[in-house]
CSV table of C-alpha atoms in Angstrom, one decimal:
chain,number,residue,atom,x,y,z
O,16,UNK,CA,3.6,-27.1,-34.4
O,17,UNK,CA,1.9,-23.9,-35.5
O,18,UNK,CA,-1.5,-25.6,-35.1
O,19,UNK,CA,-0.8,-26.2,-31.5
O,20,UNK,CA,0.4,-22.6,-31.0
O,21,UNK,CA,-2.8,-21.3,-32.7
O,22,UNK,CA,-5.0,-23.5,-30.4
O,23,UNK,CA,-3.1,-22.1,-27.4
O,24,UNK,CA,-3.6,-18.5,-28.4
O,25,UNK,CA,-7.3,-19.2,-29.1
O,26,UNK,CA,-7.7,-20.8,-25.6
O,27,UNK,CA,-6.0,-17.8,-23.9
O,28,UNK,CA,-8.2,-15.4,-25.9
O,29,UNK,CA,-11.3,-17.4,-25.0
O,30,UNK,CA,-10.4,-17.4,-21.3
O,31,UNK,CA,-9.8,-13.6,-21.3
O,32,UNK,CA,-13.2,-13.1,-23.1
O,33,UNK,CA,-15.0,-15.3,-20.5
O,34,UNK,CA,-13.4,-13.6,-17.6
O,35,UNK,CA,-14.4,-10.2,-18.9
O,36,UNK,CA,-17.9,-11.4,-19.7
O,37,UNK,CA,-18.2,-12.7,-16.2
O,38,UNK,CA,-17.2,-9.4,-14.7
O,39,UNK,CA,-19.3,-7.5,-17.3
O,40,UNK,CA,-22.4,-9.5,-16.3
O,41,UNK,CA,-22.3,-7.8,-12.9
O,42,UNK,CA,-23.4,-4.2,-12.6
O,43,UNK,CA,-21.1,-1.9,-10.6
O,44,UNK,CA,-23.9,-1.3,-8.1
O,45,UNK,CA,-24.1,-5.1,-7.5
O,46,UNK,CA,-20.4,-5.6,-6.6
O,47,UNK,CA,-19.3,-5.9,-3.0
O,48,UNK,CA,-15.7,-6.2,-1.7
O,49,UNK,CA,-14.4,-8.5,1.0
O,50,UNK,CA,-11.1,-7.3,2.6
O,51,UNK,CA,-8.9,-10.3,3.2
O,52,UNK,CA,-5.7,-8.6,4.4
O,53,UNK,CA,-4.0,-5.2,4.5
O,54,UNK,CA,-0.4,-4.3,5.1
O,55,UNK,CA,1.4,-0.9,5.3
O,56,UNK,CA,5.0,-0.5,6.2
O,57,UNK,CA,8.2,1.5,5.7
O,58,UNK,CA,11.1,0.0,3.8
O,59,UNK,CA,14.6,1.3,3.8
O,60,UNK,CA,17.6,0.7,1.6
O,61,UNK,CA,21.0,2.4,1.5
O,62,UNK,CA,22.1,3.9,-1.8
O,63,UNK,CA,25.8,4.8,-2.5
O,64,UNK,CA,26.0,8.1,-4.3
O,65,UNK,CA,29.2,9.8,-5.5
O,66,UNK,CA,29.8,11.6,-2.3
O,67,UNK,CA,28.0,9.7,0.5
O,68,UNK,CA,25.8,6.8,1.5
O,69,UNK,CA,22.1,7.8,1.6
O,70,UNK,CA,19.0,6.1,3.0
O,71,UNK,CA,16.1,5.8,0.7
O,72,UNK,CA,12.8,5.1,2.5
O,73,UNK,CA,9.6,4.0,0.9
O,74,UNK,CA,6.0,3.6,2.3
O,75,UNK,CA,4.6,0.3,1.0
O,76,UNK,CA,0.9,-0.4,0.8
O,77,UNK,CA,-0.7,-3.8,0.0
O,78,UNK,CA,-4.3,-5.0,0.2
O,79,UNK,CA,-5.8,-8.4,-0.6
O,80,UNK,CA,-9.5,-8.7,-1.3
O,81,UNK,CA,-12.2,-10.6,-3.2
O,82,UNK,CA,-15.2,-9.4,-5.1
O,83,UNK,CA,-18.7,-10.7,-5.1
O,84,UNK,CA,-21.7,-10.1,-7.4
O,85,UNK,CA,-25.0,-9.5,-5.6
O,86,UNK,CA,-23.4,-10.5,-2.3
O,87,UNK,CA,-22.8,-14.2,-3.0
O,88,UNK,CA,-21.4,-15.0,-6.5
O,89,UNK,CA,-17.6,-14.7,-6.5
O,90,UNK,CA,-16.0,-12.6,-9.3
O,91,UNK,CA,-12.8,-14.3,-10.2
O,92,UNK,CA,-10.1,-13.7,-12.9
O,93,UNK,CA,-11.6,-10.4,-13.8
O,94,UNK,CA,-9.3,-7.8,-15.5
O,95,UNK,CA,-9.1,-5.0,-12.9
O,96,UNK,CA,-7.2,-1.8,-12.4
O,97,UNK,CA,-7.0,0.6,-9.5
O,98,UNK,CA,-6.6,4.3,-9.0
O,99,UNK,CA,-5.2,5.6,-5.7
O,100,UNK,CA,-6.6,8.7,-4.0
O,101,UNK,CA,-5.6,10.4,-0.8
O,102,UNK,CA,-7.0,12.5,2.0
O,103,UNK,CA,-6.0,13.8,5.3
O,104,UNK,CA,-8.7,14.1,8.0
O,105,UNK,CA,-12.1,14.9,6.5
O,106,UNK,CA,-10.9,16.8,3.4
O,107,UNK,CA,-12.0,15.6,-0.1
O,108,UNK,CA,-10.1,12.8,-1.8
O,109,UNK,CA,-7.4,13.9,-4.3
O,110,UNK,CA,-5.7,11.8,-6.9
O,111,UNK,CA,-2.2,10.8,-5.8
O,112,UNK,CA,0.3,11.8,-8.6
O,113,UNK,CA,2.3,8.9,-10.0
O,114,UNK,CA,-0.1,6.2,-8.9
O,115,UNK,CA,-3.3,6.8,-10.8
O,116,UNK,CA,-3.1,3.6,-12.8
O,117,UNK,CA,-2.2,0.7,-10.6
O,118,UNK,CA,-2.2,-3.0,-11.6
O,119,UNK,CA,-4.4,-5.4,-9.7
O,120,UNK,CA,-3.1,-9.0,-9.5
O,121,UNK,CA,-5.5,-12.0,-9.6
O,122,UNK,CA,-4.7,-15.3,-7.7
O,123,UNK,CA,-5.8,-18.8,-8.7
O,124,UNK,CA,-7.9,-18.9,-5.5
O,125,UNK,CA,-10.1,-16.0,-6.8
O,126,UNK,CA,-8.7,-13.2,-4.7
O,127,UNK,CA,-7.0,-10.0,-5.8
O,128,UNK,CA,-4.1,-7.9,-4.6
O,129,UNK,CA,-3.2,-4.3,-5.2
O,130,UNK,CA,0.1,-2.9,-4.1
O,131,UNK,CA,1.9,0.4,-4.5
O,132,UNK,CA,4.9,2.2,-2.9
O,133,UNK,CA,5.7,5.9,-2.5
O,134,UNK,CA,8.9,7.7,-1.4
O,135,UNK,CA,8.7,8.6,2.3
O,136,UNK,CA,8.9,12.4,1.7
O,137,UNK,CA,5.9,12.2,-0.7
O,138,UNK,CA,3.8,10.2,1.7
O,139,UNK,CA,2.0,12.3,4.3
O,140,UNK,CA,-0.2,10.7,7.0
O,141,UNK,CA,-3.7,10.0,6.0
O,142,UNK,CA,-6.1,7.6,4.2
O,143,UNK,CA,-5.0,6.1,0.9
O,144,UNK,CA,-7.9,4.6,-0.9
O,145,UNK,CA,-7.5,2.2,-3.9
O,146,UNK,CA,-10.5,2.6,-6.1
O,147,UNK,CA,-11.1,-0.7,-8.1
O,148,UNK,CA,-12.3,-0.6,-11.7
O,149,UNK,CA,-13.2,-3.3,-14.2
O,150,UNK,CA,-10.7,-2.8,-17.0
O,151,UNK,CA,-11.9,-0.2,-19.5
O,152,UNK,CA,-14.7,1.1,-17.2
O,153,UNK,CA,-14.8,4.7,-15.9
O,154,UNK,CA,-16.7,4.2,-12.6
O,155,UNK,CA,-15.2,2.3,-9.7
O,156,UNK,CA,-16.9,-0.9,-8.6
O,157,UNK,CA,-15.3,-1.0,-5.1
O,158,UNK,CA,-12.7,0.6,-3.0
O,159,UNK,CA,-10.3,-0.4,-0.1
O,160,UNK,CA,-8.8,2.0,2.4
O,161,UNK,CA,-5.2,1.8,3.7
O,162,UNK,CA,-4.1,4.2,6.5
O,163,UNK,CA,-0.6,5.6,6.9
O,164,UNK,CA,0.8,7.5,9.9
O,165,UNK,CA,4.1,9.3,10.2
O,166,UNK,CA,5.9,9.0,13.5
O,167,UNK,CA,6.6,12.3,15.3
O,168,UNK,CA,10.2,11.2,16.1
O,169,UNK,CA,12.3,9.0,13.9
O,170,UNK,CA,15.9,8.3,12.9
O,171,UNK,CA,18.6,10.3,14.6
O,172,UNK,CA,16.0,12.1,16.7
O,173,UNK,CA,14.8,8.8,18.2
O,174,UNK,CA,18.4,7.9,19.0
O,175,UNK,CA,18.9,11.2,20.9
O,176,UNK,CA,15.6,10.7,22.8
O,177,UNK,CA,16.7,7.2,23.8
O,178,UNK,CA,20.1,8.5,25.0
O,179,UNK,CA,18.4,11.2,27.1
O,180,UNK,CA,15.9,8.7,28.5
O,181,UNK,CA,18.8,6.4,29.6
O,182,UNK,CA,21.0,9.2,31.0
O,183,UNK,CA,18.4,11.2,32.9
O,184,UNK,CA,17.8,8.6,35.6
O,185,UNK,CA,21.6,8.2,36.1
O,186,UNK,CA,22.0,11.9,36.5
O,187,UNK,CA,19.1,12.0,39.0
O,188,UNK,CA,20.5,9.1,41.1
O,189,UNK,CA,24.0,10.5,41.0
O,190,UNK,CA,22.7,13.8,42.5
O,191,UNK,CA,20.9,12.0,45.3
O,192,UNK,CA,24.1,10.7,46.9
O,193,UNK,CA,27.0,12.7,48.3
O,194,UNK,CA,30.6,11.5,48.4
O,195,UNK,CA,31.5,10.5,51.9
O,196,UNK,CA,34.7,11.9,53.5
């Protein structure tokens, strides 16, 4: 009935209000972050274009964390967003284009997860930091760093290096022995 639907909508609105009130009751300076897991990897998929088969590689970043107020009170079900910034070495952090407004997922257990992916050719080696914000706030309450490295040798270059590594010892051994008459 419409009365049941109205009650459901009111309960959802009340839950959202209470979650934002719980987060809002904690000042940004009182928030601490507990990193529960971090994952970075490269994914690959093959895409058929009109003329050829191309490999599309993506760098994938995922971090799971929880937030606490004044070191001991868990902050759960808060509406959060994230902004990703990047730096290489000791240079200043710069906003990473295309991932300035990243969703943060909340689990039933009270932890959160932030994930993002970038094309391989737009992902230089360095530190990618997800700055965590209470929804609607301008100052971050916490941050979590994810590190990405780019291999010096990959793809076809790695295959050629492997072939050389396997044939070099054979060449050496074959030159150590002479054919007997």
